[in-house]
Short mmCIF file of C-alpha atoms and ligand atoms in Angstrom, two decimals:
data_model
loop_
_atom_site.label_atom_id
_atom_site.label_comp_id
_atom_site.label_asym_id
_atom_site.label_seq_id
_atom_site.Cartn_x
_atom_site.Cartn_y
_atom_site.Cartn_z
CA UNK A 1 -63.39 -87.76 -8.97
CA UNK A 2 -65.41 -84.76 -9.72
CA UNK A 3 -64.19 -82.59 -12.02
CA UNK A 4 -64.92 -78.56 -12.27
CA UNK A 5 -67.46 -77.93 -14.68
CA UNK A 6 -67.31 -74.86 -16.78
CA UNK A 7 -70.88 -72.85 -16.54
CA UNK A 8 -73.23 -73.94 -19.55
CA UNK A 9 -73.46 -71.39 -22.21
CA UNK A 10 -76.35 -69.11 -21.73
CA UNK A 11 -77.27 -68.80 -25.15
CA UNK A 12 -77.70 -71.64 -27.36
CA UNK A 13 -78.94 -73.71 -30.37
CA UNK A 14 -80.53 -70.24 -31.17
CA UNK A 15 -82.09 -70.01 -27.63
CA UNK A 16 -81.15 -67.33 -24.58
CA UNK A 17 -82.31 -69.32 -21.48
CA UNK A 18 -81.93 -66.36 -19.39
CA UNK A 19 -84.05 -63.82 -22.09
CA UNK A 20 -86.65 -66.31 -21.42
CA UNK A 21 -87.02 -65.83 -18.15
CA UNK A 22 -88.99 -62.57 -19.13
CA UNK A 23 -91.53 -64.79 -19.64
CA UNK A 24 -92.23 -65.52 -15.99
CA UNK A 25 -93.25 -62.64 -13.99
CA UNK A 26 -92.90 -63.74 -10.48
CA UNK A 27 -89.04 -64.37 -11.31
CA UNK A 28 -88.86 -60.66 -11.00
CA UNK A 29 -88.76 -59.48 -7.95
CA UNK A 30 -86.59 -59.62 -4.54
CA UNK A 31 -87.35 -61.70 -1.85
CA UNK A 32 -85.84 -60.64 1.96
CA UNK A 33 -84.55 -57.62 0.10
CA UNK A 34 -82.74 -60.01 -2.08
CA UNK A 35 -83.20 -61.42 -6.24
CA UNK A 36 -85.08 -63.94 -5.93
CA UNK A 37 -83.66 -68.06 -6.94
CA UNK A 38 -86.02 -70.05 -7.10
CA UNK A 39 -84.29 -73.07 -6.94
CA UNK A 40 -87.48 -75.25 -5.89
CA UNK A 41 -88.75 -76.48 -8.86
CA UNK A 42 -88.98 -80.03 -8.02
CA UNK A 43 -91.83 -79.07 -5.61
CA UNK A 44 -93.73 -77.15 -8.58
CA UNK A 45 -92.19 -74.63 -11.08
CA UNK A 46 -93.01 -71.05 -11.81
CA UNK A 47 -95.84 -70.33 -14.94
CA UNK A 48 -95.18 -68.48 -18.19
CA UNK A 49 -97.20 -65.96 -19.02
CA UNK A 50 -99.12 -67.77 -22.37
CA UNK A 51 -100.55 -70.31 -18.88
CA UNK A 52 -101.63 -67.24 -16.92
CA UNK A 53 -103.24 -65.79 -19.80
CA UNK A 54 -105.09 -69.22 -21.64
CA UNK A 55 -106.33 -68.88 -17.85
CA UNK A 56 -107.64 -65.80 -17.87
CA UNK A 57 -109.26 -65.77 -21.75
CA UNK A 58 -110.83 -68.46 -21.22
CA UNK A 59 -112.63 -67.26 -17.78
CA UNK A 60 -113.07 -64.56 -19.47
CA UNK A 61 -114.98 -65.62 -23.05
CA UNK A 62 -115.12 -69.41 -22.48
CA UNK A 63 -116.91 -69.92 -18.31
CA UNK A 64 -119.09 -73.02 -18.82
CA UNK A 65 -119.66 -76.70 -18.12
CA UNK A 66 -118.47 -79.41 -20.48
CA UNK A 67 -119.72 -82.37 -21.85
CA UNK A 68 -123.44 -81.39 -21.22
CA UNK A 69 -124.67 -77.83 -22.61
CA UNK A 70 -125.31 -77.43 -25.95
CA UNK A 71 -124.93 -73.40 -25.49
CA UNK A 72 -122.16 -71.57 -26.99
CA UNK A 73 -120.16 -71.40 -24.41
CA UNK A 74 -120.02 -75.06 -23.05
CA UNK A 75 -119.03 -75.70 -26.40
CA UNK A 76 -116.56 -73.67 -26.59
CA UNK A 77 -115.67 -75.14 -23.03
CA UNK A 78 -115.83 -78.64 -24.56
CA UNK A 79 -113.86 -78.10 -27.00
CA UNK A 80 -111.45 -76.90 -25.54
CA UNK A 81 -111.03 -79.39 -22.76
CA UNK A 82 -111.02 -81.66 -25.21
CA UNK A 83 -108.62 -79.99 -27.55
CA UNK A 84 -106.18 -80.58 -24.49
CA UNK A 85 -106.73 -84.10 -24.49
CA UNK A 86 -105.89 -84.52 -27.89
CA UNK A 87 -102.50 -82.40 -27.10
CA UNK A 88 -101.32 -84.44 -23.36
CA UNK A 89 -101.56 -87.15 -26.32
CA UNK A 90 -99.57 -86.07 -28.90
CA UNK A 91 -96.88 -84.54 -26.09
CA UNK A 92 -96.17 -88.72 -24.78
CA UNK A 93 -97.31 -90.18 -28.01
CA UNK A 94 -100.43 -91.89 -26.79
CA UNK A 95 -101.34 -93.65 -29.90
CA UNK A 96 -105.28 -91.77 -29.27
CA UNK A 97 -107.06 -89.17 -26.88
CA UNK A 98 -108.67 -92.28 -25.08
CA UNK A 99 -105.73 -93.19 -23.53
CA UNK A 100 -105.02 -89.65 -21.72
CA UNK A 101 -107.49 -89.48 -18.35
CA UNK A 102 -107.21 -85.89 -16.39
CA UNK A 103 -106.85 -86.49 -12.82
CA UNK A 104 -105.50 -84.15 -10.12
CA UNK A 105 -101.81 -84.43 -10.69
CA UNK A 106 -99.39 -87.82 -10.70
CA UNK A 107 -100.74 -88.48 -6.97
CA UNK A 108 -104.73 -89.07 -8.27
CA UNK A 109 -103.07 -91.19 -11.15
CA UNK A 110 -101.53 -93.54 -9.07
CA UNK A 111 -104.35 -93.83 -6.97
CA UNK A 112 -106.65 -94.16 -9.28
CA UNK A 113 -104.58 -97.08 -11.05
CA UNK A 114 -104.01 -98.57 -7.09
CA UNK A 115 -107.88 -98.56 -7.11
CA UNK A 116 -109.28 -99.45 -10.14
CA UNK A 117 -106.81 -101.57 -11.91
CA UNK A 118 -105.41 -103.19 -8.68
CA UNK A 119 -108.58 -104.11 -6.90
CA UNK A 120 -109.72 -106.01 -10.52
CA UNK A 121 -106.11 -107.61 -10.79
CA UNK A 122 -104.29 -107.83 -7.24
CA UNK A 123 -105.18 -110.81 -5.00
CA UNK A 124 -103.56 -112.17 -1.69
CA UNK A 125 -100.02 -113.68 -2.36
CA UNK A 126 -99.15 -111.04 -5.59
CA UNK A 127 -96.23 -109.36 -5.31
CA UNK A 128 -96.13 -105.12 -6.40
CA UNK A 129 -92.22 -104.17 -7.18
CA UNK A 130 -91.46 -100.61 -6.46
CA UNK A 131 -88.00 -98.96 -5.99
CA UNK A 132 -86.93 -97.74 -2.75
CA UNK A 133 -86.82 -94.12 -4.28
CA UNK A 134 -90.52 -94.13 -4.53
CA UNK A 135 -91.70 -90.85 -3.16
CA UNK A 136 -94.97 -91.60 -1.10
CA UNK A 137 -97.06 -91.26 -3.84
CA UNK A 138 -95.93 -94.46 -5.24
CA UNK A 139 -95.86 -96.26 -2.27
CA UNK A 140 -99.02 -95.56 0.07
CA UNK A 141 -101.23 -96.13 -2.67
CA UNK A 142 -99.80 -99.59 -3.14
CA UNK A 143 -99.33 -100.11 0.71
CA UNK A 144 -103.51 -99.50 1.09
CA UNK A 145 -103.95 -101.87 -1.76
CA UNK A 146 -102.11 -104.47 -0.02
CA UNK A 147 -103.90 -103.79 2.86
CA UNK A 148 -107.17 -104.91 1.13
CA UNK A 149 -106.02 -107.57 -0.88
CA UNK A 150 -102.96 -109.98 0.94
CA UNK A 151 -100.90 -108.70 -1.30
CA UNK A 152 -96.63 -107.43 -0.54
CA UNK A 153 -94.68 -104.82 -1.52
CA UNK A 154 -91.56 -105.42 -2.54
CA UNK A 155 -88.47 -102.91 -2.89
CA UNK A 156 -85.62 -102.96 -5.75
CA UNK A 157 -82.66 -101.44 -3.60
CA UNK A 158 -80.48 -98.44 -4.78
CA UNK A 159 -76.97 -98.65 -3.86
CA UNK A 160 -76.16 -96.40 -1.32
CA UNK A 161 -75.51 -92.79 -1.94
CA UNK A 162 -75.11 -92.44 -5.64
CA UNK A 163 -78.74 -94.13 -5.87
CA UNK A 164 -78.64 -95.55 -8.83
CA UNK A 165 -80.56 -99.27 -9.44
CA UNK A 166 -78.30 -102.65 -10.16
CA UNK A 167 -79.69 -103.94 -13.35
CA UNK A 168 -77.44 -106.95 -12.62
CA UNK A 169 -79.78 -107.76 -9.75
CA UNK A 170 -83.54 -107.30 -11.41
CA UNK A 171 -83.89 -110.62 -12.25
CA UNK A 172 -84.12 -111.94 -8.40
CA UNK A 173 -86.53 -109.12 -7.90
CA UNK A 174 -88.75 -109.46 -11.25
CA UNK A 175 -90.39 -113.32 -10.25
CA UNK A 176 -93.45 -114.50 -11.24
CA UNK A 177 -95.40 -113.66 -8.85
CA UNK A 178 -94.91 -109.41 -9.54
CA UNK A 179 -97.54 -108.60 -10.83
CA UNK A 180 -97.29 -104.57 -11.27
CA UNK A 181 -93.72 -102.34 -11.40
CA UNK A 182 -94.67 -99.26 -10.62
CA UNK A 183 -91.58 -96.86 -11.00
CA UNK A 184 -89.98 -93.25 -10.82
CA UNK A 185 -88.87 -92.12 -14.26
CA UNK A 186 -86.28 -89.47 -12.21
CA UNK A 187 -85.69 -89.03 -8.87
CA UNK A 188 -87.27 -86.13 -7.00
CA UNK A 189 -84.83 -86.25 -4.12
CA UNK A 190 -81.54 -88.01 -6.03
CA UNK A 191 -82.05 -86.99 -9.20
CA UNK A 192 -81.23 -90.34 -10.29
CA UNK A 193 -82.88 -91.24 -14.13
CA UNK A 194 -83.98 -94.26 -14.12
CA UNK A 195 -84.05 -96.54 -17.96
CA UNK A 196 -87.20 -96.83 -17.52
CA UNK A 197 -87.59 -98.47 -21.06
CA UNK A 198 -85.86 -101.23 -20.07
CA UNK A 199 -86.87 -101.77 -16.79
CA UNK A 200 -90.43 -101.87 -18.71
CA UNK A 201 -88.84 -104.32 -21.00
CA UNK A 202 -87.89 -106.77 -19.05
CA UNK A 203 -91.05 -106.93 -17.09
CA UNK A 204 -93.01 -107.14 -20.20
CA UNK A 205 -91.24 -109.88 -20.81
CA UNK A 206 -92.57 -111.23 -17.98
CA UNK A 207 -96.22 -110.68 -18.50
CA UNK A 208 -95.69 -107.51 -15.89
CA UNK A 209 -97.25 -104.14 -15.86
CA UNK A 210 -95.76 -101.40 -15.71
CA UNK A 211 -96.40 -97.78 -14.42
CA UNK A 212 -93.69 -95.27 -14.62
CA UNK A 213 -94.06 -92.10 -12.07
CA UNK A 214 -93.36 -89.19 -14.64
CA UNK A 215 -93.62 -86.31 -12.24
CA UNK A 216 -90.47 -85.48 -12.35
CA UNK A 217 -89.27 -85.96 -15.95
CA UNK A 218 -92.28 -85.40 -18.01
CA UNK A 219 -91.84 -81.07 -18.35
CA UNK A 220 -88.68 -81.81 -18.77
CA UNK A 221 -87.30 -84.28 -21.17
CA UNK A 222 -89.01 -85.59 -24.64
CA UNK A 223 -91.47 -89.13 -23.20
CA UNK A 224 -92.78 -91.59 -26.17
CA UNK A 225 -95.20 -94.12 -24.21
CA UNK A 226 -95.01 -95.99 -26.70
CA UNK A 227 -91.70 -96.22 -27.04
CA UNK A 228 -90.97 -96.85 -22.96
CA UNK A 229 -93.54 -99.80 -23.73
CA UNK A 230 -95.10 -98.98 -20.54
CA UNK A 231 -99.20 -99.49 -19.46
CA UNK A 232 -99.93 -96.59 -17.42
CA UNK A 233 -97.94 -92.96 -17.03
CA UNK A 234 -98.46 -89.98 -14.35
CA UNK A 235 -97.80 -87.00 -14.22
CA UNK A 236 -98.41 -83.49 -13.24
CA UNK A 237 -98.62 -80.32 -14.38
CA UNK A 238 -97.95 -78.03 -11.76
CA UNK A 239 -94.59 -79.59 -12.49
CA UNK A 240 -94.32 -78.89 -15.71
CA UNK A 241 -95.27 -74.69 -15.86
CA UNK A 242 -98.80 -75.66 -16.00
CA UNK A 243 -101.73 -74.75 -13.14
CA UNK A 244 -102.15 -76.82 -10.02
CA UNK A 245 -105.23 -79.46 -9.70
CA UNK A 246 -103.99 -81.02 -12.86
CA UNK A 247 -102.65 -83.85 -14.23
CA UNK A 248 -102.62 -86.79 -16.89
CA UNK A 249 -103.17 -90.27 -16.45
CA UNK A 250 -101.72 -92.35 -19.68
CA UNK A 251 -103.41 -95.80 -19.98
CA UNK A 252 -102.61 -97.93 -22.78
CA UNK A 253 -106.63 -98.36 -23.86
CA UNK A 254 -106.77 -102.06 -24.09
CA UNK A 255 -105.92 -101.85 -20.17
CA UNK A 256 -108.02 -98.67 -19.16
CA UNK A 257 -110.99 -100.04 -21.18
CA UNK A 258 -110.39 -103.28 -18.73
CA UNK A 259 -110.87 -101.82 -15.39
CA UNK A 260 -114.00 -100.50 -13.60
CA UNK A 261 -114.54 -97.24 -12.78
CA UNK A 262 -112.56 -94.90 -9.85
CA UNK A 263 -115.37 -92.96 -8.44
CA UNK A 264 -119.39 -92.34 -9.64
CA UNK A 265 -120.90 -89.61 -10.37
CA UNK A 266 -121.59 -87.32 -12.96
CA UNK A 267 -119.91 -87.60 -16.44
CA UNK A 268 -119.06 -90.59 -15.70
CA UNK A 269 -121.87 -92.35 -16.38
CA UNK A 270 -124.24 -93.71 -19.61
CA UNK A 271 -127.44 -93.97 -17.62
CA UNK A 272 -128.53 -94.25 -14.35
CA UNK A 273 -131.32 -96.13 -12.75
CA UNK A 274 -131.86 -96.43 -9.28
CA UNK A 275 -130.97 -100.42 -9.20
CA UNK A 276 -128.07 -99.81 -11.28
CA UNK A 277 -125.78 -97.88 -13.58
CA UNK A 278 -124.19 -97.91 -16.58
CA UNK A 279 -120.63 -96.48 -17.54
CA UNK A 280 -118.69 -94.89 -19.96
CA UNK A 281 -116.07 -95.85 -22.35
CA UNK A 282 -112.59 -94.56 -21.03
CA UNK A 283 -111.43 -91.90 -20.29
CA UNK A 284 -115.03 -90.80 -19.16
CA UNK A 285 -115.29 -93.66 -17.20
CA UNK A 286 -112.75 -92.61 -15.31
CA UNK A 287 -113.41 -88.17 -15.06
CA UNK A 288 -116.36 -88.63 -12.93
CA UNK A 289 -117.72 -84.48 -12.06
CA UNK A 290 -117.27 -81.21 -13.07
CA UNK A 291 -113.42 -82.10 -14.31
CA UNK A 292 -110.87 -79.24 -14.24
CA UNK A 293 -111.68 -77.27 -17.42
CA UNK A 294 -109.21 -74.04 -17.02
CA UNK A 295 -105.93 -76.69 -15.48
CA UNK A 296 -106.63 -78.81 -18.33
CA UNK A 297 -106.52 -75.62 -20.72
CA UNK A 298 -103.59 -74.36 -18.98
CA UNK A 299 -101.74 -77.21 -19.92
CA UNK A 300 -102.75 -77.62 -22.72
CA UNK A 301 -100.71 -73.73 -23.17
CA UNK A 302 -97.81 -75.55 -20.90
CA UNK A 303 -97.31 -78.24 -23.34
CA UNK A 304 -97.34 -75.53 -25.95
CA UNK A 305 -95.02 -73.63 -24.28
CA UNK A 306 -92.21 -76.29 -23.39
CA UNK A 307 -92.26 -77.55 -26.84
CA UNK A 308 -91.99 -74.69 -28.66
CA UNK A 309 -88.28 -74.22 -26.47
CA UNK A 310 -87.67 -78.13 -27.67
CA UNK A 311 -87.87 -81.00 -24.63
CA UNK A 312 -84.83 -81.86 -25.81
CA UNK A 313 -82.69 -78.28 -25.29
CA UNK A 314 -84.65 -78.38 -22.27
CA UNK A 315 -83.25 -81.85 -20.87
CA UNK A 316 -79.90 -80.89 -21.77
CA UNK A 317 -79.93 -77.77 -20.24
CA UNK A 318 -81.28 -78.75 -17.12
CA UNK A 319 -78.84 -82.01 -16.81
CA UNK A 320 -76.04 -78.73 -17.61
CA UNK A 321 -77.26 -77.18 -14.36
CA UNK A 322 -76.63 -80.29 -12.50
CA UNK A 323 -73.70 -81.31 -13.81
CA UNK A 324 -72.90 -77.54 -12.68
CA UNK A 325 -74.44 -77.83 -9.23
CA UNK A 326 -73.03 -80.90 -8.35
CA UNK A 327 -69.51 -79.96 -9.25
CA UNK A 328 -68.89 -77.37 -7.14
CA UNK A 329 -71.29 -78.34 -4.28
CA UNK A 330 -67.80 -81.68 -4.45
CA UNK A 331 -65.65 -78.77 -3.83
CA UNK A 332 -67.34 -77.85 -0.78
CA UNK A 333 -65.39 -78.95 2.14
CA UNK A 334 -68.12 -80.71 4.80
CA UNK A 335 -70.88 -81.82 2.37
CA UNK A 336 -72.04 -85.49 1.94
CA UNK A 337 -73.95 -85.03 -1.64
CA UNK A 338 -76.62 -87.52 -2.32
CA UNK A 339 -77.65 -88.76 -6.17
CA UNK A 340 -75.06 -89.99 -9.08
CA UNK A 341 -72.03 -88.26 -9.70
CA UNK A 342 -72.91 -87.85 -13.35
CA UNK A 343 -76.20 -88.07 -15.84
CA UNK A 344 -78.57 -86.61 -13.15
CA UNK A 345 -81.15 -84.72 -13.62
CA UNK A 346 -81.37 -80.99 -12.90
CA UNK A 347 -81.25 -81.17 -8.75
CA UNK A 348 -78.80 -81.54 -6.32
CA UNK A 349 -79.31 -82.86 -2.33
CA UNK A 350 -76.48 -82.69 0.08
CA UNK A 351 -76.56 -82.73 3.80
CA UNK A 352 -73.80 -79.59 5.61
CA UNK A 353 -72.12 -81.00 7.90
CA UNK A 354 -73.32 -80.28 11.64
CA UNK A 355 -75.58 -77.97 10.19
CA UNK A 356 -79.37 -79.44 10.10
CA UNK A 357 -81.17 -79.36 6.30
CA UNK A 358 -83.72 -76.99 7.83
CA UNK A 359 -81.27 -74.42 9.46
CA UNK A 360 -79.97 -74.27 5.02
CA UNK A 361 -83.37 -73.60 3.54
CA UNK A 362 -84.19 -71.18 6.75
CA UNK A 363 -80.91 -68.49 6.10
CA UNK A 364 -80.95 -69.23 2.22
CA UNK A 365 -84.28 -68.37 2.02
CA UNK A 366 -82.38 -65.00 4.38
CA UNK A 367 -80.84 -64.48 1.50
CA UNK A 368 -83.62 -64.87 -1.41
CA UNK A 369 -82.79 -68.47 -2.28
CA UNK A 370 -85.76 -70.90 -2.11
CA UNK A 371 -84.58 -74.67 -1.42
CA UNK A 372 -86.02 -77.35 -0.45
CA UNK A 373 -84.77 -79.62 2.90
CA UNK A 374 -86.74 -82.21 4.75
CA UNK A 375 -87.50 -86.05 3.86
CA UNK A 376 -89.11 -84.79 0.67
CA UNK A 377 -91.80 -87.36 0.99
CA UNK A 378 -89.39 -89.92 0.65
CA UNK A 379 -89.04 -91.03 3.96
CA UNK A 380 -88.21 -95.10 3.09
CA UNK A 381 -85.37 -93.49 0.89
CA UNK A 382 -84.06 -91.30 3.92
CA UNK A 383 -84.11 -93.97 6.17
CA UNK A 384 -81.64 -96.35 3.66
CA UNK A 385 -79.41 -93.44 3.31
CA UNK A 386 -79.57 -93.25 7.06
CA UNK A 387 -80.50 -89.37 7.42
CA UNK A 388 -83.90 -87.86 7.98
CA UNK A 389 -83.44 -85.36 5.66
CA UNK A 390 -81.25 -83.64 2.47
CA UNK A 391 -81.72 -80.08 1.69
CA UNK A 392 -82.33 -79.67 -2.11
CA UNK A 393 -81.92 -77.44 -5.05
CA UNK A 394 -83.18 -78.31 -7.99
CA UNK A 395 -83.88 -76.43 -11.46
CA UNK A 396 -85.98 -75.32 -13.70
CA UNK A 397 -84.81 -74.23 -17.86
CA UNK A 398 -85.39 -70.46 -16.97
CA UNK A 399 -82.52 -71.42 -14.06
CA UNK A 400 -79.11 -69.68 -14.30
CA UNK A 401 -75.49 -70.61 -13.98
CA UNK A 402 -74.71 -67.24 -11.83
CA UNK A 403 -77.57 -68.61 -9.08
CA UNK A 404 -75.83 -71.53 -8.79
CA UNK A 405 -72.21 -69.58 -8.32
CA UNK A 406 -74.37 -67.37 -5.63
CA UNK A 407 -76.38 -70.51 -4.26
CA UNK A 408 -72.82 -71.98 -3.96
CA UNK A 409 -71.80 -68.52 -2.14
CA UNK A 410 -74.44 -68.50 -0.09
CA UNK A 411 -73.20 -72.44 1.65
CA UNK A 412 -69.69 -70.89 2.19
CA UNK A 413 -72.15 -68.26 4.60
CA UNK A 414 -74.16 -70.65 6.03
CA UNK A 415 -71.12 -72.94 7.08
CA UNK A 416 -69.35 -69.56 8.75
CA UNK A 417 -72.48 -68.74 10.12
CA UNK A 418 -72.22 -71.79 12.22
CA UNK A 419 -69.06 -71.98 12.33
CA UNK A 420 -68.72 -75.34 11.04
CA UNK A 421 -65.92 -74.25 8.16
C1 PLP B 501 -90.85 -88.24 -8.41
C2 PLP B 501 -92.77 -87.75 -7.61
N1 PLP B 501 -94.13 -88.89 -7.58
C3 PLP B 501 -95.30 -87.95 -7.07
C4 PLP B 501 -94.97 -86.70 -6.97
C5 PLP B 501 -96.27 -86.25 -6.80
O1 PLP B 501 -97.11 -84.84 -7.05
P1 PLP B 501 -98.31 -84.53 -6.56
O2 PLP B 501 -98.61 -84.10 -5.66
O3 PLP B 501 -98.48 -83.41 -7.94
O4 PLP B 501 -99.01 -85.38 -7.05
C6 PLP B 501 -94.17 -85.51 -6.94
C7 PLP B 501 -93.96 -84.50 -6.44
O5 PLP B 501 -92.86 -84.25 -5.78
C8 PLP B 501 -92.83 -86.38 -7.16
O6 PLP B 501 -91.33 -85.64 -7.18
#
């Protein structure tokens, strides 16, 4: 039974959520003659001025290659790049900056682990445990590894449309053949928040290596890798107010140090001879070639920006927006909702009866509302749910209950437009 939620307060604990919108120049515009309502934050978030300014400052004042030069600009660029690494370590409470590898994003982080860790630790007959709600990024790299090694993928099932993991059944899946358990923290299609600390603890008891896909959680709630007890955790800067092209792979130091390189090239070597090369220690061993220096600097600014608001506050606000939207949608006729009824993240996935998800998104766009429709890179999950696609509205702290009211009104207009109301 879903009850109507009151709109979340827009001023709470000294935070004026609506006022934060002024930090995001892109939000202040009209699309198709209507005020933009940006509800595609699970795909990528918008960037505050502080991040844009940090990029501009870097390129106007400090731009140089890192770790190579001894001139002033190179020293400044190197210091800023390494400061971003230290900041990322603090952001997730890693023990050391050496546990932070900069990547292009979540996808590259998982590919790095599947290739470098996988080639050393996975053999024929081993099992890799995933859940049925994984993003393609947390499936395909493991399929490639399984093809190379003869390992097998197994999928921990979800409980139908509400999309929860049934922990009572976990022992059936955590068997002695399982060598790695890779799981999403927050589902980008369902809004499910998985109990990842408990999942990692249960895996650890059996000596199983764990990886958390934090793409949808890193910018939305506090993360503490020591408390979570994972071996690896990956996330993308662009989903948390940072630039595209930069992400983080956290790896427990002993595990990272035991892994062979991922890619070869400059920056990652100690010495190169025609016959043979030697590698630097982690994390530099995993960062071949010129890295995304400005991306790391922009990510640093994004982490500072988020922590000024407070990630606990953001998590609470997200959940309030998610609950408010879900309760309002549940009152529409002819709607199928996906994901948990309560305790959901700040997104809603749904289908309107007899209206294709792409049509919902196209008509919503004409009214200024940016949604996403499709399989959300969750084709196996869609298959399990017996659908091809869903429409999705995903929120961030700069979204407001008024925008949700307008979005629900637009869905009513769409139902009328297609004659299904
Ligand atoms: C849960 C999840 N994992 C992985 C990814 C992939 O992230 P990226 O494309 O930034 O590598 C996404 C992106 O939507 C995601 O939502």
